[in-house]
Coordinates of C-alpha atoms in Angstrom, one line a residue:
Chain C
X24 CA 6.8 -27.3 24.8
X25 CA 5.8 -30.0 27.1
X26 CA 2.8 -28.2 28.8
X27 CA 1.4 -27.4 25.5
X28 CA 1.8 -30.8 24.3
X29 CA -2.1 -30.9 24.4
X30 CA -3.1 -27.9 23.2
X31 CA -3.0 -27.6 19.1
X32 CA -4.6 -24.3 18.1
X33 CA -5.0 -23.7 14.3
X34 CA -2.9 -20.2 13.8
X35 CA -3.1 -18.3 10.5
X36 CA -0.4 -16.1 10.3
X37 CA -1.0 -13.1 7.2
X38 CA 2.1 -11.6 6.0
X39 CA 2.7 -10.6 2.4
X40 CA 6.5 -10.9 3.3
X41 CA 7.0 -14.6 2.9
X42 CA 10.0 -14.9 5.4
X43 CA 7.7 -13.2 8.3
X44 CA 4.9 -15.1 7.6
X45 CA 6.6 -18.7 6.7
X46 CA 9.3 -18.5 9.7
X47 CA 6.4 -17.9 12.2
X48 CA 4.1 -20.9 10.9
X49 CA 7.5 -23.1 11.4
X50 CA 8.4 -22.0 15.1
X51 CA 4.4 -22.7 15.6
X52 CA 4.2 -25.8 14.0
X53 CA 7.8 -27.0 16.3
X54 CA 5.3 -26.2 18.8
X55 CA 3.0 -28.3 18.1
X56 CA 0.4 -26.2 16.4
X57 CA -1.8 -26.0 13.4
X58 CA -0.6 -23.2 11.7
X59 CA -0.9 -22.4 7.7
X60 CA 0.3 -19.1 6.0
X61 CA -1.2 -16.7 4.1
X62 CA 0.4 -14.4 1.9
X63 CA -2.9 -12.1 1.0
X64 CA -5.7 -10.8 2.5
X65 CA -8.1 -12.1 0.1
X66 CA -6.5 -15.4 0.7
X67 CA -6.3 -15.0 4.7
X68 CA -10.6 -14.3 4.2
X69 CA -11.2 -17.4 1.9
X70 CA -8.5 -19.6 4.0
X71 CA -10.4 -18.4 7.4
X72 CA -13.6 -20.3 6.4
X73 CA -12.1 -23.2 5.1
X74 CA -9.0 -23.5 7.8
X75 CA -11.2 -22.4 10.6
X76 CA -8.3 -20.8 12.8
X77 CA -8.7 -20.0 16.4
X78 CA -6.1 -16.9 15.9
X79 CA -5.0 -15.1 13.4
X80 CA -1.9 -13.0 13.4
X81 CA -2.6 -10.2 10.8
X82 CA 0.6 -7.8 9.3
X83 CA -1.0 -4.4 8.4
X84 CA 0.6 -3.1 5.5
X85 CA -0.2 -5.5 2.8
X86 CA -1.1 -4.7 -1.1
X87 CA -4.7 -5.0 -2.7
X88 CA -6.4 -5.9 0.5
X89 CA -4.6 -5.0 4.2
X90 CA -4.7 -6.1 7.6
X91 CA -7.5 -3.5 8.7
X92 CA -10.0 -4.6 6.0
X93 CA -9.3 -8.6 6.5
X94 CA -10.3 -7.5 10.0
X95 CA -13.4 -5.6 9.1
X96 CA -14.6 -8.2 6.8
X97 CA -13.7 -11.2 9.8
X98 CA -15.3 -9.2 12.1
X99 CA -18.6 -8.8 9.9
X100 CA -19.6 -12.1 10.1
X101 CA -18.2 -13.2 13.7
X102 CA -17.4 -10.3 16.7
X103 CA -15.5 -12.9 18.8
X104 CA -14.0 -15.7 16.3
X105 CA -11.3 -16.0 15.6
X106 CA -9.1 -14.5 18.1
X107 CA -7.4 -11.0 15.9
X108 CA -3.9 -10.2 16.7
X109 CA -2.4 -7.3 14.6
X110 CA 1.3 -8.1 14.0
X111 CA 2.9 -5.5 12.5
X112 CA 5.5 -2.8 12.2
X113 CA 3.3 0.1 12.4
X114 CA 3.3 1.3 15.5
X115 CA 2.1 4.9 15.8
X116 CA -0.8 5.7 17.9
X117 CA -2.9 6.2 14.4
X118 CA -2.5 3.1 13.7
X119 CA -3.3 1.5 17.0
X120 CA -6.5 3.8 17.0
X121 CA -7.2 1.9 13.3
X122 CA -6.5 -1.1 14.7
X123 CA -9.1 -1.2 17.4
X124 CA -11.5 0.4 15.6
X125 CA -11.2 -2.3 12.8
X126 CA -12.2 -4.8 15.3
X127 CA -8.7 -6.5 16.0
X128 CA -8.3 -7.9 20.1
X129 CA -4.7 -7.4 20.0
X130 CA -1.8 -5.3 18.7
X131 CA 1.7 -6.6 18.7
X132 CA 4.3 -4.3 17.7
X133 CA 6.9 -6.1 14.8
X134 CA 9.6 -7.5 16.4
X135 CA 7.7 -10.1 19.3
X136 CA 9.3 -12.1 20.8
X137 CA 8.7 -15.5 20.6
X138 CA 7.4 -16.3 24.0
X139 CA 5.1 -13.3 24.1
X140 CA 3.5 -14.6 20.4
X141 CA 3.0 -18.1 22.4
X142 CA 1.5 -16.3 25.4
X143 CA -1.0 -14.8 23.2
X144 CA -2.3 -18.0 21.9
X145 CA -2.3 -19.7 24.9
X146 CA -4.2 -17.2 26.9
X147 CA -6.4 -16.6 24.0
X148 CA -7.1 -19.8 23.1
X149 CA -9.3 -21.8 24.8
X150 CA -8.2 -25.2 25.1
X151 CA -10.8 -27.9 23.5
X152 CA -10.8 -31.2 24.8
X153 CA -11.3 -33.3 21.7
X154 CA -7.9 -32.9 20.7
Chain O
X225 CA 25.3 55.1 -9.9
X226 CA 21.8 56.2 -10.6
X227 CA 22.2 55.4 -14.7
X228 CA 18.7 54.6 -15.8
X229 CA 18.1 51.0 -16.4
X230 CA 20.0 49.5 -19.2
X231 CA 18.8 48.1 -22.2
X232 CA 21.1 45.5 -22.1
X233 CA 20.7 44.3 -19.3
X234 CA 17.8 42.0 -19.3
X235 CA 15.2 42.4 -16.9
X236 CA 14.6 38.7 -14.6
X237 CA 11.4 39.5 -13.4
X238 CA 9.7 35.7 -12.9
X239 CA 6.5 36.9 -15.4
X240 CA 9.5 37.1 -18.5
X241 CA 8.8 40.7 -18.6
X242 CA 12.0 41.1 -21.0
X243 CA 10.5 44.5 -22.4
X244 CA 10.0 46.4 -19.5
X245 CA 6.1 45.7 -19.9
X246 CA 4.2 48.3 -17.5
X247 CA 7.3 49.7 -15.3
X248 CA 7.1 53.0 -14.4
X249 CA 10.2 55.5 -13.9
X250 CA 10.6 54.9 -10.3
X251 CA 10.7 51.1 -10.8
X252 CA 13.2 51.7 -13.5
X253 CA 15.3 53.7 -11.2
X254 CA 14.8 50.9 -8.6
X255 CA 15.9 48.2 -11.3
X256 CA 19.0 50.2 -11.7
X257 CA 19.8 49.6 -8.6
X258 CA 19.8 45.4 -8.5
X259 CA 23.4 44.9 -9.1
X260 CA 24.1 46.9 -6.4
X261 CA 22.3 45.6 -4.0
X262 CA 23.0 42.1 -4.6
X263 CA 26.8 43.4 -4.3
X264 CA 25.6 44.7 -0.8
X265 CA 23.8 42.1 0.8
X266 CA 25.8 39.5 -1.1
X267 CA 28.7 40.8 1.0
X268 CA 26.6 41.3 4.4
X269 CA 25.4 37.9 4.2
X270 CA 28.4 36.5 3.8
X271 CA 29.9 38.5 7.1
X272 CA 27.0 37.8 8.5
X273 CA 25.5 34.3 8.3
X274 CA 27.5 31.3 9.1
X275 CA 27.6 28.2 6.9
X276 CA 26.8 31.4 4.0
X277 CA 31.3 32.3 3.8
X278 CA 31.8 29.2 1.9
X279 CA 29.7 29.8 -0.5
X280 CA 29.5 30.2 -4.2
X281 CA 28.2 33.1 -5.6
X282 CA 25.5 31.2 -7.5
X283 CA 24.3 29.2 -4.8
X284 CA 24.0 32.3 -2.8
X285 CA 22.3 34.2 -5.0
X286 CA 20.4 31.8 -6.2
X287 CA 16.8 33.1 -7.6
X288 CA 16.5 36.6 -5.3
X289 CA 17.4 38.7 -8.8
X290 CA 14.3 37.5 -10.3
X291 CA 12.8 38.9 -7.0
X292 CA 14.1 42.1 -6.6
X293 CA 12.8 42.5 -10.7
X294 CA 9.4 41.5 -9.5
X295 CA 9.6 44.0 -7.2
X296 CA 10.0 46.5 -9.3
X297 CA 7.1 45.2 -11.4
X298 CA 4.8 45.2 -8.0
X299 CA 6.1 49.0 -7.5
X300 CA 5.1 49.6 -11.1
X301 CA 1.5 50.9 -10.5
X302 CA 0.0 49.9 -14.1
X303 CA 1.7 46.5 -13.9
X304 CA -0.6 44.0 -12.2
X305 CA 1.5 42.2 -9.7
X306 CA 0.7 42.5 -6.1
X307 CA 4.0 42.5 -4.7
X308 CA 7.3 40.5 -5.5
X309 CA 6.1 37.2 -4.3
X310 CA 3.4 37.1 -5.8
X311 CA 1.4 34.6 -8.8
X312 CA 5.0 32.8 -8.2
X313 CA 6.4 29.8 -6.5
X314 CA 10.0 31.7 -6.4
X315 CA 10.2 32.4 -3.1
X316 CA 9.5 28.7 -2.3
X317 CA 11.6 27.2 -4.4
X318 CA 14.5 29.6 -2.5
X319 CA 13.5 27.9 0.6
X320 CA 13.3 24.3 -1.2
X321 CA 17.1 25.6 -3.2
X322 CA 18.5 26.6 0.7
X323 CA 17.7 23.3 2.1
X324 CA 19.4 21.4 -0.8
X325 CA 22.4 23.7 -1.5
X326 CA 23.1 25.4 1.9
X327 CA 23.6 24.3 5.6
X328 CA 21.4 26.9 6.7
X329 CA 18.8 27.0 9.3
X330 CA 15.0 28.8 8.8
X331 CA 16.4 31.2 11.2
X332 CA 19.0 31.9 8.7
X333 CA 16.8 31.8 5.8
X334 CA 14.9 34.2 7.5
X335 CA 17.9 36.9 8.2
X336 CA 19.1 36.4 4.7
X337 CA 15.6 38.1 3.5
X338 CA 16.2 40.5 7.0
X339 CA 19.2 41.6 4.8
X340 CA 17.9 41.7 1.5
X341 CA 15.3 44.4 3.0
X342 CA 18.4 46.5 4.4
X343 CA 20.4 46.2 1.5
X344 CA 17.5 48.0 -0.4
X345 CA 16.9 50.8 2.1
X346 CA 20.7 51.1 2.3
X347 CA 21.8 51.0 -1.2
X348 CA 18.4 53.0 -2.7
X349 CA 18.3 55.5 -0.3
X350 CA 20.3 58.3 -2.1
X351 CA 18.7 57.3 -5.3
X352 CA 15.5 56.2 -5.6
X353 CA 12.2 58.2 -4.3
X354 CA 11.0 55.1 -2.3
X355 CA 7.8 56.7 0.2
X356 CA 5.1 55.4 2.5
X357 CA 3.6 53.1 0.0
X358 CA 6.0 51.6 -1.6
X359 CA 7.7 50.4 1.5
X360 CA 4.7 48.7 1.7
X361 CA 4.9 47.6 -0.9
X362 CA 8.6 46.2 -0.8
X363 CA 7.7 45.0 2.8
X364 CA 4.7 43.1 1.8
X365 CA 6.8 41.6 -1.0
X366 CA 9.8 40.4 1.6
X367 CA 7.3 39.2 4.6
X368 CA 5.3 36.8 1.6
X369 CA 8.7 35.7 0.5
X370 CA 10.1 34.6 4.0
X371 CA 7.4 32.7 4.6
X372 CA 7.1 31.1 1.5
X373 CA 10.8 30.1 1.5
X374 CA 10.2 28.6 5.2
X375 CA 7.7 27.4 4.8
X376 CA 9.2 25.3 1.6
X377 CA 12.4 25.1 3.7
X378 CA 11.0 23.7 6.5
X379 CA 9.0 21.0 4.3
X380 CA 11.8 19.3 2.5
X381 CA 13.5 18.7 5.8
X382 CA 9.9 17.7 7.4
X383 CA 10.0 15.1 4.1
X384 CA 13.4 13.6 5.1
X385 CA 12.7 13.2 8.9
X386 CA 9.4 11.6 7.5
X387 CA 11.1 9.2 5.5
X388 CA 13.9 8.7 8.1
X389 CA 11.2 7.9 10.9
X390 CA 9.6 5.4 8.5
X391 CA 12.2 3.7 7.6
X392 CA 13.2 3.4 11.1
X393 CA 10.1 2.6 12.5
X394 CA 8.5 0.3 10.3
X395 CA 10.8 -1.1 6.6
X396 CA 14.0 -2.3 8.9
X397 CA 11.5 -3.5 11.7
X398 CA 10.2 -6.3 9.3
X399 CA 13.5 -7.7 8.3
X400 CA 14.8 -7.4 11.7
X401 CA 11.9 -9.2 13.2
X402 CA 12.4 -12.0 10.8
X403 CA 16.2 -12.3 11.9
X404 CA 14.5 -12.6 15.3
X405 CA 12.1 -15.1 15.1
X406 CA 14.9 -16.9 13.2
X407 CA 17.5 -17.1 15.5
X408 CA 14.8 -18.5 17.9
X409 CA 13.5 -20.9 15.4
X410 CA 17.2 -22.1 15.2
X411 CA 17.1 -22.8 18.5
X412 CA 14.2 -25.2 18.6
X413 CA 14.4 -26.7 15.1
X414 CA 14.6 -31.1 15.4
X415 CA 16.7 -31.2 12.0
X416 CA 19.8 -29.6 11.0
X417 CA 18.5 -29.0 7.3
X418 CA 15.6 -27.1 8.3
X419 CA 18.3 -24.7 10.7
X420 CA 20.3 -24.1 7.6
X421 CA 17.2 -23.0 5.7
X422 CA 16.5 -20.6 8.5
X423 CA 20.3 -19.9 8.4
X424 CA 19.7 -18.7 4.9
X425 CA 16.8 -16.0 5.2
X426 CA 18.3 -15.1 8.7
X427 CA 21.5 -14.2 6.1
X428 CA 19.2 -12.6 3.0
X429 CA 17.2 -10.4 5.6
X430 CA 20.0 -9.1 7.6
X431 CA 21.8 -8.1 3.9
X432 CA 18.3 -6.5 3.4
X433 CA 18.4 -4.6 6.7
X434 CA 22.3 -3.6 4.9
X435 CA 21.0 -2.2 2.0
X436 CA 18.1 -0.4 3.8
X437 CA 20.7 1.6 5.9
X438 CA 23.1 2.2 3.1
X439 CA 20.1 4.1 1.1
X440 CA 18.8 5.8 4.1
X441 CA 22.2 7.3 4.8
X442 CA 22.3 8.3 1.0
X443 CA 18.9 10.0 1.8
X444 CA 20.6 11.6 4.5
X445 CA 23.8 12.8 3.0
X446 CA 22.3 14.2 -0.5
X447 CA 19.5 16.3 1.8
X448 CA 16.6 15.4 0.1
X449 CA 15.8 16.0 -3.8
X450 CA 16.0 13.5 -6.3
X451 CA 18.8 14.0 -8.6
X452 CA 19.8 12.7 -12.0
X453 CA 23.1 11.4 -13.3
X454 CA 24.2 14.4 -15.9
X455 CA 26.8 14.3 -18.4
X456 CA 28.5 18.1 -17.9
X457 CA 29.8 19.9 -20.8
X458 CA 30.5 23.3 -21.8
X459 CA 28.3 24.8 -24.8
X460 CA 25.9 27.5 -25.8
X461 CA 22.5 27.5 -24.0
X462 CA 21.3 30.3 -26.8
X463 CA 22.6 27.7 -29.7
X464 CA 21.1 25.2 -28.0
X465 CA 17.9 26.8 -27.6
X466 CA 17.8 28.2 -31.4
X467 CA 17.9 24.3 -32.5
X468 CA 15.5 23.6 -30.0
X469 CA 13.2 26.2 -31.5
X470 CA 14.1 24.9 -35.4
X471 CA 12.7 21.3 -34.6
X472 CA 9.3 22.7 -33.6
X473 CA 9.4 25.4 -36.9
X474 CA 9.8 23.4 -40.0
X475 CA 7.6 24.3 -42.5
X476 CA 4.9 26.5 -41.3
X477 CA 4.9 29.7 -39.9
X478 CA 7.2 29.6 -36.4
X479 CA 5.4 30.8 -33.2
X480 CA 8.0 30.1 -31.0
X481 CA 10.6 32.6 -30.7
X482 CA 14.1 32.8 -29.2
X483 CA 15.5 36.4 -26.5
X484 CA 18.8 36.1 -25.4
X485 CA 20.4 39.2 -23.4
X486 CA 23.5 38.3 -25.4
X487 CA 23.9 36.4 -28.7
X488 CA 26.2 33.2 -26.6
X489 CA 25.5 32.3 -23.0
X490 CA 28.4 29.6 -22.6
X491 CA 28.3 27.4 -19.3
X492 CA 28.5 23.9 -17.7
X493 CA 24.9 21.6 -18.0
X494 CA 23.8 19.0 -19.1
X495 CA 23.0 19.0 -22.8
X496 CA 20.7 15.8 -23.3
X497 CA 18.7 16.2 -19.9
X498 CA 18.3 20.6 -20.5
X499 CA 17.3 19.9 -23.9
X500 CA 14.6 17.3 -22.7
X501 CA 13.3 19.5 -20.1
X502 CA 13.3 22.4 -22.5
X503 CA 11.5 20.9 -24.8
X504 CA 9.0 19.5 -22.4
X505 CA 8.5 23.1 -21.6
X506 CA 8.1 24.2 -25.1
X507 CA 5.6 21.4 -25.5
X508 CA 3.6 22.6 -22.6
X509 CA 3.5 26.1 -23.2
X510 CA 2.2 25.6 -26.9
X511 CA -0.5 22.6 -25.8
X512 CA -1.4 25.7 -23.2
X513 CA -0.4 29.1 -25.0
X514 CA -4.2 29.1 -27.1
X515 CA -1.8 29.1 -30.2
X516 CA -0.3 32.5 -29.4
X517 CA 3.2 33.1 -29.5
X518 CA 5.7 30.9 -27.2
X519 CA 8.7 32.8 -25.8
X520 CA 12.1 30.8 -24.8
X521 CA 13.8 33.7 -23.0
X522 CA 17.6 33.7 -21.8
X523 CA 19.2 35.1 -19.1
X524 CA 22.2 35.7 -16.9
X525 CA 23.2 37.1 -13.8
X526 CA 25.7 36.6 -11.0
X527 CA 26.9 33.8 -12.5
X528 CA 23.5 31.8 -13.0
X529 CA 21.5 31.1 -16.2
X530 CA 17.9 32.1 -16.2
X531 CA 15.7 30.3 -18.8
X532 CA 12.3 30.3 -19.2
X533 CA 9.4 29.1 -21.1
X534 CA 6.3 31.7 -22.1
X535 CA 2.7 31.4 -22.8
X536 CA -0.3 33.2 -23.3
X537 CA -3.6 31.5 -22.1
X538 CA -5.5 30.2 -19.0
X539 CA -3.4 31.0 -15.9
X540 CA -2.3 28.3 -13.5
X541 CA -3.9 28.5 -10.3
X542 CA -2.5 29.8 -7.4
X543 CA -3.1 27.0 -5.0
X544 CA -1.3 24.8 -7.2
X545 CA 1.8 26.8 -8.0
X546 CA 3.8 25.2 -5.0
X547 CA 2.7 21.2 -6.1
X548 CA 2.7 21.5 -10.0
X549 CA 6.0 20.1 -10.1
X550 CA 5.1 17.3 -8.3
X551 CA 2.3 16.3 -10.2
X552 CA 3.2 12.3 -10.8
X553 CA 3.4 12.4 -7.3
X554 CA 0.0 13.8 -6.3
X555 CA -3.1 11.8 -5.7
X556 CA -6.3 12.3 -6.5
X557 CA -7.0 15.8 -7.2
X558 CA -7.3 14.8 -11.4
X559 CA -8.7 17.8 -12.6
X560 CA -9.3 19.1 -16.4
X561 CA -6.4 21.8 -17.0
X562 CA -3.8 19.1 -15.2
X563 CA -2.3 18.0 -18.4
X564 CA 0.1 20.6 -17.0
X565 CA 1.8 18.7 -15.0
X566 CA 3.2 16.1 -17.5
X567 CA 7.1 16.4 -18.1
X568 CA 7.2 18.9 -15.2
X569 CA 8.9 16.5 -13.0
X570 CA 11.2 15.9 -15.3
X571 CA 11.9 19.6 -15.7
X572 CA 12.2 20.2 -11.6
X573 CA 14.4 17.5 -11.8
X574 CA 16.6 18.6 -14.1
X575 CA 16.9 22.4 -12.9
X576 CA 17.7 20.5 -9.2
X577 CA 20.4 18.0 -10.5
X578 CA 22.1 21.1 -11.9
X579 CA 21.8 22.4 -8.4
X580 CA 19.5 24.7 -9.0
X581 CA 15.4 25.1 -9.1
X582 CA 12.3 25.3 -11.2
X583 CA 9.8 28.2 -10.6
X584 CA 6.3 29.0 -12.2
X585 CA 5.0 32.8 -12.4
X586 CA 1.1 32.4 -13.7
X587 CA -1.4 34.8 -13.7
X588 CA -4.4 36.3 -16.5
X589 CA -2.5 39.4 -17.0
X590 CA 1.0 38.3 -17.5
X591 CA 0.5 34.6 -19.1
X592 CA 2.5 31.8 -17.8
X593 CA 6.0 31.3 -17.7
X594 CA 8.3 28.3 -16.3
X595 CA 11.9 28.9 -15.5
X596 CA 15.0 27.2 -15.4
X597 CA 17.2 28.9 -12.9
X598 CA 20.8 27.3 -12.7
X599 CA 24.5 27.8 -11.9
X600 CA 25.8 28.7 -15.2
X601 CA 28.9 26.3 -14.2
X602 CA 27.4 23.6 -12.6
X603 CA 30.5 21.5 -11.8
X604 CA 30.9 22.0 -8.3
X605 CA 27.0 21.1 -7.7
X606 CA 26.8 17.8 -9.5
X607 CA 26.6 14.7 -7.0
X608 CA 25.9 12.1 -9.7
X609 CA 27.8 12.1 -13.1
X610 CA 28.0 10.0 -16.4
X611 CA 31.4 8.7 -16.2
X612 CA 32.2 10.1 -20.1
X613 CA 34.4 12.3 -22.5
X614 CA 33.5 15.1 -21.3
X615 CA 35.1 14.7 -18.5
X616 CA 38.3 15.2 -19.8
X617 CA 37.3 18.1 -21.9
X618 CA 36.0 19.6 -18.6
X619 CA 39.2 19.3 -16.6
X620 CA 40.8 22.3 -18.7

């Protein structure tokens, strides 16, 4: 915690199972992050212009709009920002073909462990020296 | 042995060819001969295949009577089926019956046909004038059938280790994961009110991940199908049909008509959930039958009822003989004649709750006919009962 005590990335974390999605923000925000759930796609879309996240964690399988077409549409307007992580439970080689292909950076097989999510940000996440 | 075919003694053929429509002597002679061969490869299957000894007669036997009739319809040169598996999902709904009902294998699926050839050659052989082509005939018939019921076989338990691998791989992963990054966030959380939060959805997921297990062991232990609860009592399938056929014919001249092989077929069902899938059937078969005629024809043999549903008119296709039953279930493919598929779930259903099997014969020459093809005494087959009267009626 201490070596990240300057380091405050804004996470989005997109999981239409509350409990996944909630319980992630709060280990995130402990940490000293910016983090904000989202519980839709079409809410993780609007929320990524407004919130401006450096990462998102996206889960897959979601009704009405999923992970791979959040990613599709993020990665319309910007190929580098923010930083895609897919975060899911789907983890056949199909679905990591869809993955890349939708323009994600990472896949992340559901369950992570904790310090392998906070590895992610902090390698991907570069740190910026105004806060 | 050789008495010609009795009148009697309806004929099963899948196509609810009840009048002997088209058969020519020698597949009269041949039809003479069913009992006999059932007796004989009913016998050599159960000496032969393991898992087959235990059992019942009407699970063993299952829907192969209708198949050796159709058969002798494919032997019968003016008749237009191909060969005994033919315009007909019965061979398939076998393999779907075997996977439900039996703990067979393919490979024993497979030999169960193997014997069902022998039995023919061995039990015709003094009595029927079987040459070059209509081996070929019967052969044909047997190698379409195997597949078909392996095929089907091997599907339903393709389905189950489908639905086993997802839930495995992907329901119980989100759950677990959140019990996961729970007990971590336990372990870094300032305030003790915030840990008993995360105490609480640790508790509700991990009940979750329960319940998950406890239905996919269900899955498991009721090998696939989806059944109904039934309410089992013993009355008359012909009665029942004959009030079926009395709703639908007040008034007005009556196109739907009522052939029983015997005047009372008594047995074990369901009466609420046979009568809805009959009359789902009925319903079909006259929105369908291009007002002609609709047949409810009744059946038994070796100890399992036979009833089926005919109508004149466009046939079914071919290609979707195998899915028709699934129709609720199928995406997409919305065509113009698939108001067929309404009620038909229902009726698959039904036939399987009873441990049993629906089947569809359609073709242009022959009309279309849906059967229901049952133990007549379904007691021993029912997983899920109505906890009622009848019970107690039953017991006796």
């Amino acid at each position: 915690m201490m070596a990240m005590a300057h380091f405050s990335p804004r996470v989005l974390v997109v999981d239409d199972n509350h409990d996944s999605s909630d319980m992630l923000v709060e280990i995130l925000r402990v940490y000293g992050m910016t983090a904000q759930p989202a519980y839709d796609g079409a809410t993780a879309l609007a929320l990524s212009q407004t919130f401006e996240p450096d990462i998102m964690f996206l889960d897959l399988g979601m009704p009405g709009m999923d992970g791979y077409a959040v990613a599709e549409a993020l990665r319309a307007r910007s190929a580098e920002r923010p930083y895609l992580v897919a975060l899911t439970a789907w983890n056949d080689a199909a679905s990591q073909a869809r993955v890349r292909q939708a323009g994600f950076d990472l896949h992340l097989p559901k369950p992570s462990s904790l310090d392998c999510i906070l590895k992610v940000i902090a390698d991907n996440v570069p740190a910026r020296p105004e806060h | 042995l050789a008495q010609p075919f009795d009148e009697g003694d309806m004929i099963l053929a899948t196509d609810q060819n009840t009048d002997g429509h088209g058969f020519s002597p020698l597949a009269l002679q041949f039809l003479s001969m069913r009992g006999a061969v059932m007796d004989y490869w009913e016998q050599a299957v159960r000496e032969r295949i393991r898992g087959a000894e235990d059992l019942l007669s009407p699970v063993l036997t299952n829907t192969l009577p209708a198949f050796y009739d159709n058969i002798a319809e494919a032997l019968s040169p003016t008749h237009p089926r191909r060969h005994g598996a033919s315009n007909t999902n019965s061979a398939a709904a076998h393999g779907g019956e075997r996977a439900r009902m039996t703990p067979f294998g393919a490979d024993q699926v497979i030999h169960e046909y193997q014997i069902f050839r022998e039995a023919i050659g061995m039990v015709t052989r003094e009595h029927v004038a079987l040459g070059g082509p209509e081996w070929a005939i019967i052969d044909r018939s047997i190698n379409v059938a195997t597949r078909d019921a392996v095929r089907s076989f091997t599907a339903s338990h393709e389905e189950l280790r489908r639905k086993l691998a997802a839930a495995l791989s992907h329901d119980m992963r989100t759950p677990l994961s959140v019990i996961a990054n729970g007990a971590e966030l336990i372990g870094i959380v300032p305030d003790l009110e915030a840990a008993r939060r995360t105490a609480l959805k640790i508790g509700s997921n991990a009940t979750r991940l329960g319940t998950m297990m406890s239905e996919l062991l269900d899955a498991l232990t009721s090998q696939g199908g989806t059944t109904i609860p039934l309410q089992l009592s013993r009355f008359d399938i012909v009665a029942l049909a004959g009030e079926v056929r009395d709703q639908y014919c007040q008034g007005s001249e009556c196109l739907i008509h009522v052939e029983s092989a015997q005047p009372a077929i008594d047995g074990h069902w369901c009466r609420s959930s046979l009568r809805r899938a009959l009359e789902n059937l009925i319903n079909n078969a006259v929105k369908y039958g291009d007002g002609a005629a609709v047949h409810i024809g009744i059946a038994q043999v070796r100890g399992r009822l036979i009833l089926s549903v005919h109508n004149q008119g466009t046939p079914i296709p071919k290609e979707r003989h195998k899915r028709i039953f699934d129709y609720l279930h199928r995406e997409g493919d919305i065509t113009a004649a698939d108001g067929w598929g309404i009620g038909l779930q229902l009726v698959k259903t039904v036939a399987e709750s009873h441990g049993g099997s629906a089947v569809v014969d359609s073709a242009a020459e022959t009309g279309t006919t849906f059967i229901i093809d049952v133990p007549l005494d379904c007691r021993p087959f029912v997983l899920h009962t109505h906890a009622g009267l009848d019970k107690d009626n039953d017991a006796a």
